[in-house]
mmCIF file of C-alpha atoms in Angstrom:
data_model
loop_
_atom_site.group_PDB
_atom_site.id
_atom_site.type_symbol
_atom_site.label_atom_id
_atom_site.label_comp_id
_atom_site.label_asym_id
_atom_site.label_seq_id
_atom_site.Cartn_x
_atom_site.Cartn_y
_atom_site.Cartn_z
ATOM 1 C CA MET L 10 0.000 0.000 0.000
ATOM 2 C CA LEU L 11 2.802 2.390 0.930
ATOM 3 C CA ASP L 12 4.659 1.539 -2.266
ATOM 4 C CA ALA L 13 1.541 2.448 -4.264
ATOM 5 C CA LEU L 14 1.336 5.820 -2.497
ATOM 6 C CA ASP L 15 5.065 6.447 -2.857
ATOM 7 C CA ILE L 16 4.571 6.494 -6.624
ATOM 8 C CA LEU L 17 2.781 9.827 -6.300
ATOM 9 C CA LEU L 18 5.848 11.361 -4.651
ATOM 10 C CA GLN L 19 8.238 10.365 -7.425
ATOM 11 C CA ALA L 20 9.333 13.038 -9.918
ATOM 12 C CA ASN L 21 9.653 10.369 -12.612
ATOM 13 C CA PHE L 22 5.947 9.570 -12.252
ATOM 14 C CA TRP L 23 4.893 13.177 -12.881
ATOM 15 C CA ALA L 24 7.406 13.506 -15.726
ATOM 16 C CA ALA L 25 5.856 10.423 -17.341
ATOM 17 C CA THR L 26 2.373 11.842 -16.749
ATOM 18 C CA ILE L 27 3.193 14.983 -18.740
ATOM 19 C CA ARG L 28 4.907 12.964 -21.459
ATOM 20 C CA ILE L 29 1.945 10.602 -21.883
ATOM 21 C CA ALA L 30 -0.516 13.505 -21.806
ATOM 22 C CA THR L 31 1.235 15.594 -24.467
ATOM 23 C CA PRO L 32 -0.126 13.847 -27.604
ATOM 24 C CA LEU L 33 -3.567 13.789 -25.987
ATOM 25 C CA ILE L 34 -3.364 17.553 -25.416
ATOM 26 C CA PHE L 35 -2.791 18.132 -29.128
ATOM 27 C CA GLY L 36 -5.534 15.681 -30.086
ATOM 28 C CA VAL L 37 -8.215 16.955 -27.740
ATOM 29 C CA LEU L 38 -7.483 20.578 -28.697
ATOM 30 C CA GLY L 39 -7.889 19.628 -32.353
ATOM 31 C CA ALA L 40 -11.156 17.790 -31.751
ATOM 32 C CA LEU L 41 -12.386 20.642 -29.572
ATOM 33 C CA LEU L 42 -11.692 23.222 -32.282
ATOM 34 C CA CYS L 43 -13.511 21.192 -34.943
ATOM 35 C CA GLU L 44 -16.547 20.599 -32.743
ATOM 36 C CA ARG L 45 -16.701 24.199 -31.559
ATOM 37 C CA ALA L 46 -17.244 25.064 -35.217
ATOM 38 C CA GLY L 47 -19.985 22.430 -35.499
ATOM 39 C CA VAL L 48 -18.059 19.615 -37.226
ATOM 40 C CA LEU L 49 -17.382 16.224 -35.632
ATOM 41 C CA ASN L 50 -14.027 14.849 -36.810
ATOM 42 C CA LEU L 51 -13.787 11.093 -36.264
ATOM 43 C CA GLY L 52 -10.793 11.014 -38.590
ATOM 44 C CA ILE L 53 -8.581 11.812 -35.612
ATOM 45 C CA GLU L 54 -7.162 8.293 -35.156
ATOM 46 C CA GLY L 55 -6.000 8.136 -38.780
ATOM 47 C CA ILE L 56 -4.718 11.720 -38.728
ATOM 48 C CA PHE L 57 -2.632 10.773 -35.675
ATOM 49 C CA VAL L 58 -1.073 7.944 -37.708
ATOM 50 C CA ALA L 59 -0.468 10.169 -40.748
ATOM 51 C CA GLY L 60 1.139 12.879 -38.600
ATOM 52 C CA ALA L 61 3.404 10.374 -36.862
ATOM 53 C CA MET L 62 4.520 8.820 -40.134
ATOM 54 C CA SER L 63 4.939 11.997 -42.221
ATOM 55 C CA GLY L 64 6.793 13.970 -39.549
ATOM 56 C CA TRP L 65 9.184 11.121 -38.848
ATOM 57 C CA LEU L 66 9.792 10.403 -42.565
ATOM 58 C CA ALA L 67 10.461 14.084 -43.294
ATOM 59 C CA VAL L 68 13.140 14.194 -40.595
ATOM 60 C CA TYR L 69 14.610 10.897 -41.760
ATOM 61 C CA LEU L 70 14.897 12.344 -45.291
ATOM 62 C CA GLY L 71 16.862 15.313 -44.023
ATOM 63 C CA LEU L 72 14.547 18.014 -42.708
ATOM 64 C CA PRO L 73 15.229 19.463 -39.247
ATOM 65 C CA LEU L 74 12.961 18.393 -36.403
ATOM 66 C CA TRP L 75 10.803 21.511 -36.589
ATOM 67 C CA GLY L 76 10.559 20.919 -40.343
ATOM 68 C CA GLY L 77 9.107 17.501 -39.551
ATOM 69 C CA VAL L 78 6.621 19.144 -37.198
ATOM 70 C CA LEU L 79 5.558 21.512 -39.999
ATOM 71 C CA VAL L 80 5.181 18.653 -42.496
ATOM 72 C CA ALA L 81 3.005 16.708 -40.051
ATOM 73 C CA ALA L 82 0.807 19.775 -39.483
ATOM 74 C CA LEU L 83 0.411 20.307 -43.233
ATOM 75 C CA VAL L 84 -0.512 16.654 -43.766
ATOM 76 C CA GLY L 85 -3.083 16.906 -40.989
ATOM 77 C CA ALA L 86 -4.484 20.111 -42.475
ATOM 78 C CA GLY L 87 -4.770 18.353 -45.843
ATOM 79 C CA PHE L 88 -6.909 15.581 -44.379
ATOM 80 C CA GLY L 89 -8.878 18.254 -42.537
ATOM 81 C CA LEU L 90 -9.533 20.038 -45.831
ATOM 82 C CA LEU L 91 -10.839 16.786 -47.329
ATOM 83 C CA HIS L 92 -13.087 16.168 -44.313
ATOM 84 C CA GLY L 93 -14.287 19.773 -44.385
ATOM 85 C CA LEU L 94 -15.133 19.746 -48.096
ATOM 86 C CA LEU L 95 -17.090 16.502 -47.766
ATOM 87 C CA THR L 96 -19.050 17.510 -44.675
ATOM 88 C CA VAL L 97 -19.570 21.288 -44.975
ATOM 89 C CA PRO L 98 -20.472 22.251 -48.573
ATOM 90 C CA LEU L 99 -21.580 18.711 -49.536
ATOM 91 C CA GLY L 100 -23.252 17.976 -46.189
ATOM 92 C CA LEU L 101 -22.231 14.302 -46.059
ATOM 93 C CA SER L 102 -22.537 12.348 -42.822
ATOM 94 C CA GLN L 103 -19.803 13.488 -40.457
ATOM 95 C CA HIS L 104 -19.688 10.054 -38.829
ATOM 96 C CA VAL L 105 -19.190 8.169 -42.089
ATOM 97 C CA THR L 106 -16.739 10.687 -43.522
ATOM 98 C CA GLY L 107 -14.703 10.738 -40.324
ATOM 99 C CA ILE L 108 -14.379 6.956 -40.245
ATOM 100 C CA GLY L 109 -13.438 7.071 -43.931
ATOM 101 C CA ILE L 110 -10.721 9.653 -43.194
ATOM 102 C CA THR L 111 -9.350 7.401 -40.451
ATOM 103 C CA LEU L 112 -9.177 4.419 -42.808
ATOM 104 C CA LEU L 113 -7.693 6.487 -45.647
ATOM 105 C CA ALA L 114 -5.062 8.253 -43.519
ATOM 106 C CA THR L 115 -4.018 5.068 -41.734
ATOM 107 C CA SER L 116 -3.762 3.087 -44.960
ATOM 108 C CA ALA L 117 -1.895 5.892 -46.748
ATOM 109 C CA ALA L 118 0.619 6.145 -43.900
ATOM 110 C CA TYR L 119 1.253 2.397 -43.821
ATOM 111 C CA PHE L 120 1.457 2.284 -47.637
ATOM 112 C CA GLY L 121 3.913 5.198 -47.665
ATOM 113 C CA TYR L 122 6.057 3.448 -45.084
ATOM 114 C CA ARG L 123 6.181 0.234 -47.096
ATOM 115 C CA VAL L 124 6.987 2.125 -50.314
ATOM 116 C CA ALA L 125 9.824 3.999 -48.582
ATOM 117 C CA PHE L 126 11.163 0.891 -46.781
ATOM 118 C CA PRO L 127 10.053 -2.200 -48.715
ATOM 119 C CA ASN L 128 12.569 -4.623 -47.235
ATOM 120 C CA VAL L 129 13.184 -3.148 -43.787
ATOM 121 C CA GLY L 130 12.019 -5.105 -40.751
ATOM 122 C CA THR L 131 13.072 -2.628 -38.074
ATOM 123 C CA PRO L 132 12.260 1.033 -38.803
ATOM 124 C CA PRO L 133 15.293 3.333 -39.059
ATOM 125 C CA ARG L 134 15.808 5.701 -36.166
ATOM 126 C CA ILE L 135 16.155 9.464 -36.082
ATOM 127 C CA GLU L 136 17.581 11.845 -33.498
ATOM 128 C CA PRO L 137 14.483 13.053 -31.603
ATOM 129 C CA PHE L 138 13.931 16.262 -29.653
ATOM 130 C CA ALA L 139 16.360 16.470 -26.749
ATOM 131 C CA PRO L 140 15.188 17.072 -23.161
ATOM 132 C CA LEU L 141 15.077 20.712 -22.120
ATOM 133 C CA ASP L 142 18.157 22.274 -20.568
ATOM 134 C CA LEU L 143 16.776 24.762 -18.032
ATOM 135 C CA PRO L 144 19.557 26.588 -16.174
ATOM 136 C CA ILE L 145 17.502 27.799 -13.167
ATOM 137 C CA LEU L 146 14.263 25.787 -13.159
ATOM 138 C CA GLY L 147 16.215 22.608 -13.802
ATOM 139 C CA ASP L 148 18.031 23.024 -10.479
ATOM 140 C CA LEU L 149 14.843 23.199 -8.418
ATOM 141 C CA PRO L 150 14.118 20.137 -6.257
ATOM 142 C CA PHE L 151 11.344 17.825 -7.503
ATOM 143 C CA ILE L 152 10.195 20.308 -10.210
ATOM 144 C CA GLY L 153 13.587 20.396 -11.912
ATOM 145 C CA PRO L 154 13.720 16.651 -12.721
ATOM 146 C CA ILE L 155 10.120 16.797 -14.014
ATOM 147 C CA LEU L 156 10.772 19.706 -16.367
ATOM 148 C CA GLY L 157 14.190 18.377 -17.326
ATOM 149 C CA GLN L 158 12.630 15.262 -18.880
ATOM 150 C CA GLN L 159 10.336 17.234 -21.203
ATOM 151 C CA THR L 160 11.126 18.534 -24.682
ATOM 152 C CA ALA L 161 10.282 21.703 -26.606
ATOM 153 C CA PHE L 162 7.451 19.734 -28.270
ATOM 154 C CA THR L 163 5.702 19.489 -24.896
ATOM 155 C CA VAL L 164 6.180 23.216 -24.354
ATOM 156 C CA LEU L 165 4.461 23.745 -27.717
ATOM 157 C CA ALA L 166 1.490 21.655 -26.524
ATOM 158 C CA PHE L 167 1.037 23.767 -23.388
ATOM 159 C CA ALA L 168 1.427 26.948 -25.449
ATOM 160 C CA CYS L 169 -1.330 25.716 -27.775
ATOM 161 C CA VAL L 170 -3.670 25.372 -24.780
ATOM 162 C CA GLY L 171 -3.159 29.012 -23.828
ATOM 163 C CA GLY L 172 -3.238 30.170 -27.432
ATOM 164 C CA LEU L 173 -6.480 28.384 -28.260
ATOM 165 C CA ALA L 174 -8.127 29.547 -25.027
ATOM 166 C CA PHE L 175 -7.181 33.133 -25.883
ATOM 167 C CA ILE L 176 -8.382 32.883 -29.485
ATOM 168 C CA LEU L 177 -11.717 31.281 -28.579
ATOM 169 C CA GLY L 178 -12.408 33.496 -25.591
ATOM 170 C CA ARG L 179 -10.907 36.877 -26.399
ATOM 171 C CA THR L 180 -10.804 37.461 -30.163
ATOM 172 C CA PRO L 181 -13.408 38.229 -32.864
ATOM 173 C CA LEU L 182 -12.266 35.098 -34.711
ATOM 174 C CA GLY L 183 -12.955 32.980 -31.639
ATOM 175 C CA LEU L 184 -16.372 34.564 -31.235
ATOM 176 C CA ALA L 185 -17.170 33.752 -34.863
ATOM 177 C CA LEU L 186 -15.969 30.134 -34.449
ATOM 178 C CA ARG L 187 -18.109 29.627 -31.357
ATOM 179 C CA ALA L 188 -21.075 31.240 -33.046
ATOM 180 C CA VAL L 189 -20.796 29.086 -36.158
ATOM 181 C CA GLY L 190 -21.003 25.995 -33.935
ATOM 182 C CA ASP L 191 -24.058 27.295 -32.092
ATOM 183 C CA ASN L 192 -25.990 29.510 -34.484
ATOM 184 C CA PRO L 193 -24.714 29.528 -38.077
ATOM 185 C CA GLU L 194 -27.741 31.583 -39.198
ATOM 186 C CA ALA L 195 -26.546 34.470 -37.040
ATOM 187 C CA VAL L 196 -23.041 34.188 -38.490
ATOM 188 C CA GLU L 197 -24.422 34.337 -42.018
ATOM 189 C CA ALA L 198 -26.528 37.353 -41.069
ATOM 190 C CA GLN L 199 -23.308 39.140 -40.110
ATOM 191 C CA GLY L 200 -21.973 38.600 -43.618
ATOM 192 C CA LEU L 201 -19.425 35.948 -42.594
ATOM 193 C CA SER L 202 -18.840 32.690 -44.450
ATOM 194 C CA VAL L 203 -20.141 29.724 -42.455
ATOM 195 C CA ALA L 204 -18.446 27.265 -44.807
ATOM 196 C CA GLY L 205 -15.138 29.143 -44.709
ATOM 197 C CA LEU L 206 -15.087 29.279 -40.908
ATOM 198 C CA ARG L 207 -16.009 25.623 -40.519
ATOM 199 C CA ILE L 208 -13.516 24.351 -43.097
ATOM 200 C CA GLY L 209 -10.779 26.554 -41.652
ATOM 201 C CA ALA L 210 -11.496 25.252 -38.141
ATOM 202 C CA VAL L 211 -11.415 21.625 -39.308
ATOM 203 C CA MET L 212 -8.091 22.198 -41.100
ATOM 204 C CA ALA L 213 -6.524 23.862 -38.048
ATOM 205 C CA GLY L 214 -7.961 21.221 -35.704
ATOM 206 C CA SER L 215 -6.690 18.398 -37.910
ATOM 207 C CA ALA L 216 -3.228 20.000 -37.984
ATOM 208 C CA LEU L 217 -3.224 19.888 -34.165
ATOM 209 C CA MET L 218 -4.281 16.234 -34.254
ATOM 210 C CA ALA L 219 -1.378 15.415 -36.575
ATOM 211 C CA LEU L 220 1.015 17.112 -34.148
ATOM 212 C CA GLY L 221 -0.166 14.634 -31.517
ATOM 213 C CA GLY L 222 1.004 11.804 -33.735
ATOM 214 C CA ALA L 223 4.238 13.590 -34.641
ATOM 215 C CA PHE L 224 5.073 13.974 -30.935
ATOM 216 C CA LEU L 225 5.236 10.197 -30.633
ATOM 217 C CA THR L 226 7.814 9.765 -33.407
ATOM 218 C CA LEU L 227 9.778 13.001 -32.946
ATOM 219 C CA SER L 228 9.882 13.282 -29.165
ATOM 220 C CA ALA L 229 8.574 10.268 -27.215
ATOM 221 C CA PHE L 230 10.182 7.702 -29.556
ATOM 222 C CA ASN L 231 12.624 7.932 -32.441
ATOM 223 C CA ALA L 232 10.929 5.807 -35.105
ATOM 224 C CA PHE L 233 7.555 4.956 -36.607
ATOM 225 C CA TYR L 234 5.907 1.683 -35.654
ATOM 226 C CA PHE L 235 2.668 0.097 -36.808
ATOM 227 C CA GLY L 236 -0.034 0.352 -34.166
ATOM 228 C CA MET L 237 1.840 2.938 -32.115
ATOM 229 C CA ILE L 238 -1.167 5.287 -31.926
ATOM 230 C CA ASN L 239 -3.070 2.580 -30.038
ATOM 231 C CA GLY L 240 -6.460 4.298 -29.771
ATOM 232 C CA ARG L 241 -5.225 7.688 -28.553
ATOM 233 C CA GLY L 242 -7.470 9.431 -31.085
ATOM 234 C CA TRP L 243 -10.613 7.829 -29.681
ATOM 235 C CA VAL L 244 -9.543 8.794 -26.159
ATOM 236 C CA CYS L 245 -9.311 12.411 -27.355
ATOM 237 C CA ILE L 246 -12.890 12.300 -28.640
ATOM 238 C CA ALA L 247 -14.039 11.250 -25.153
ATOM 239 C CA LEU L 248 -11.837 13.853 -23.470
ATOM 240 C CA THR L 249 -13.436 16.576 -25.596
ATOM 241 C CA VAL L 250 -16.809 15.875 -23.975
ATOM 242 C CA PHE L 251 -15.120 15.572 -20.568
ATOM 243 C CA ALA L 252 -13.590 19.026 -21.167
ATOM 244 C CA SER L 253 -16.940 20.565 -22.125
ATOM 245 C CA TRP L 254 -15.172 22.075 -25.165
ATOM 246 C CA ARG L 255 -12.907 24.269 -22.995
ATOM 247 C CA PRO L 256 -9.113 24.233 -23.588
ATOM 248 C CA GLY L 257 -8.263 24.520 -19.882
ATOM 249 C CA LYS L 258 -10.396 21.518 -18.946
ATOM 250 C CA ALA L 259 -8.976 19.662 -21.953
ATOM 251 C CA LEU L 260 -5.532 20.056 -20.411
ATOM 252 C CA VAL L 261 -6.824 18.724 -17.074
ATOM 253 C CA GLY L 262 -8.454 15.724 -18.753
ATOM 254 C CA ALA L 263 -5.321 14.855 -20.725
ATOM 255 C CA LEU L 264 -3.145 15.105 -17.608
ATOM 256 C CA LEU L 265 -5.612 12.962 -15.633
ATOM 257 C CA PHE L 266 -5.530 10.233 -18.273
ATOM 258 C CA GLY L 267 -1.738 10.510 -18.461
ATOM 259 C CA ALA L 268 -1.480 10.146 -14.686
ATOM 260 C CA LEU L 269 -3.702 7.055 -14.677
ATOM 261 C CA ASP L 270 -1.687 5.482 -17.493
ATOM 262 C CA ALA L 271 1.642 6.227 -15.813
ATOM 263 C CA TYR L 272 0.283 4.934 -12.488
ATOM 264 C CA GLN L 273 -0.909 1.611 -13.854
ATOM 265 C CA LEU L 274 2.492 0.954 -15.435
ATOM 266 C CA ARG L 275 4.179 1.350 -12.055
ATOM 267 C CA LEU L 276 1.532 -0.720 -10.269
ATOM 268 C CA GLN L 277 2.353 -3.608 -12.583
ATOM 269 C CA THR L 278 5.938 -3.490 -11.339
ATOM 270 C CA ILE L 279 4.871 -3.414 -7.680
ATOM 271 C CA THR L 280 2.545 -6.407 -7.957
ATOM 272 C CA GLY L 281 5.219 -8.403 -9.780
ATOM 273 C CA GLY L 282 2.789 -10.221 -12.059
ATOM 274 C CA ALA L 283 0.399 -11.303 -9.282
ATOM 275 C CA VAL L 284 -2.396 -9.456 -11.107
ATOM 276 C CA PRO L 285 -2.840 -9.886 -14.892
ATOM 277 C CA SER L 286 -1.368 -6.892 -16.723
ATOM 278 C CA GLN L 287 -4.562 -6.548 -18.766
ATOM 279 C CA ILE L 288 -6.376 -5.468 -15.597
ATOM 280 C CA PHE L 289 -3.989 -2.557 -15.142
ATOM 281 C CA LEU L 290 -4.127 -1.633 -18.832
ATOM 282 C CA MET L 291 -7.893 -1.285 -18.554
ATOM 283 C CA LEU L 292 -7.792 1.081 -15.572
ATOM 284 C CA PRO L 293 -7.212 4.422 -17.413
ATOM 285 C CA TYR L 294 -9.987 3.614 -19.872
ATOM 286 C CA ILE L 295 -12.417 2.505 -17.161
ATOM 287 C CA PHE L 296 -11.851 5.693 -15.164
ATOM 288 C CA SER L 297 -12.128 7.766 -18.374
ATOM 289 C CA ILE L 298 -15.470 6.182 -19.246
ATOM 290 C CA ALA L 299 -16.737 6.690 -15.686
ATOM 291 C CA ALA L 300 -15.695 10.363 -15.701
ATOM 292 C CA LEU L 301 -17.189 10.818 -19.149
ATOM 293 C CA VAL L 302 -20.530 9.372 -18.058
ATOM 294 C CA LEU L 303 -20.666 11.678 -15.056
ATOM 295 C CA VAL L 304 -19.688 14.805 -16.992
ATOM 296 C CA ALA L 305 -21.603 14.104 -20.211
ATOM 297 C CA ARG L 306 -24.937 14.381 -18.412
ATOM 298 C CA ARG L 307 -24.261 18.077 -17.816
ATOM 299 C CA ALA L 308 -22.334 18.733 -21.021
ATOM 300 C CA ASP L 309 -23.362 21.817 -22.992
ATOM 301 C CA TYR L 310 -22.877 20.634 -26.570
ATOM 302 C CA PRO L 311 -22.423 23.155 -29.397
ATOM 303 C CA ARG L 312 -26.010 23.443 -30.566
ATOM 304 C CA ALA L 313 -25.203 23.137 -34.269
ATOM 305 C CA LEU L 314 -22.773 20.228 -33.855
ATOM 306 C CA MET L 315 -23.141 17.702 -36.718
ATOM 307 C CA LYS L 316 -25.884 19.816 -38.340
ATOM 308 C CA PRO L 317 -25.118 20.678 -41.987
ATOM 309 C CA TYR L 318 -25.805 24.268 -42.938
ATOM 310 C CA PHE L 319 -26.552 25.532 -46.425
ATOM 311 C CA LYS L 320 -26.614 29.225 -47.192
ATOM 312 C CA GLY L 321 -30.131 30.646 -47.335
ATOM 313 C CA GLN L 322 -31.768 27.566 -45.808
ATOM 314 C CA ARG L 323 -33.685 27.687 -42.524
#
C-alpha cells in the first residue's frame, strides 16, 4: 500500500504523466476546435497515424525536427480540408466521412512506409527532440527533474492550450468560431462565411491532431511503428466531452488520463505479475469512461454540432 502511495511522490511519475498527456493535449485541442465550429471529426485516429509517419519520414529524409513538425501539421491540415469539403459544402454524414478519413489516412501512412522501406524489418531511427536544458528551473528540487525530462514539443502543446483559449475566448475570430457551432444563421446574417469558418477550423484542428502523432515519433520515440497510436485518437474524442469544449479543462483531462496510465504501469511493477497486466491496462480507460458518463450528463454541446448548414436555408 505504501509503495503504491510512494509512486505519487516520485518526480519520474509526474514527468511520465506529462509525457503521456502531451499527444492527448494536441488531439483533444484539435477535436475541440472542430466541434466548436460544429463539425465532428472522427478522422482523428487516422490523422494521428499520418502525422506520426509523415513527420518522422520528413526528418529521416533530411529536414530538421521543426521541419518535420511543420510537415506533419500540413498533412493533418490536408486531411482536414478533405473532411471539411465533404461535410460542410456537400453535407455528407460526419460520422461516415470521419471513419473514412481514419481508414484512408491510416492506410496511406502504412502504404507510404512500405513504399519507402520495402525490405526493412526494423524502422530506421532518427535523433528526436532532446530534453530541455533549463539553467535555473532545472536546479529546483522535484520540479527540476520533471521539467528536465520534457522537450520543446511538450512546451508547444502547453502553449497551444493558452493560445487556443485566448483565441476562442478573447478574439473576434474565436467569437465567430463559437457562433458558427451554435448559431450559423446568425453568423451568415453578419456577412461571414459559415463554410469558410467551418472548413478553416477543421483544417486547423486536424493540424493539431497530426502534431499529436508527430510527438510520438519526434519526441517520445525515435521511429515509426505500426499500431503505435493505439487508440489515442478515440480517447481524445471522449476527453473533448469531458472538457466541455474548454481548452483549460482539456488540459486537465489529458493530464488525468496521463497520470492514470503512468500509475498503472508502475503498479504492474509493484505487484510483480500477481495481477494480470490486462487489468492494469484497462484502468485508465475505465476511469475515463466513468468520468465521461458523469460529466456528459451536464455537457453543454455546441447546438449546431453535426448539423449541416446551407446558405439561405432555414
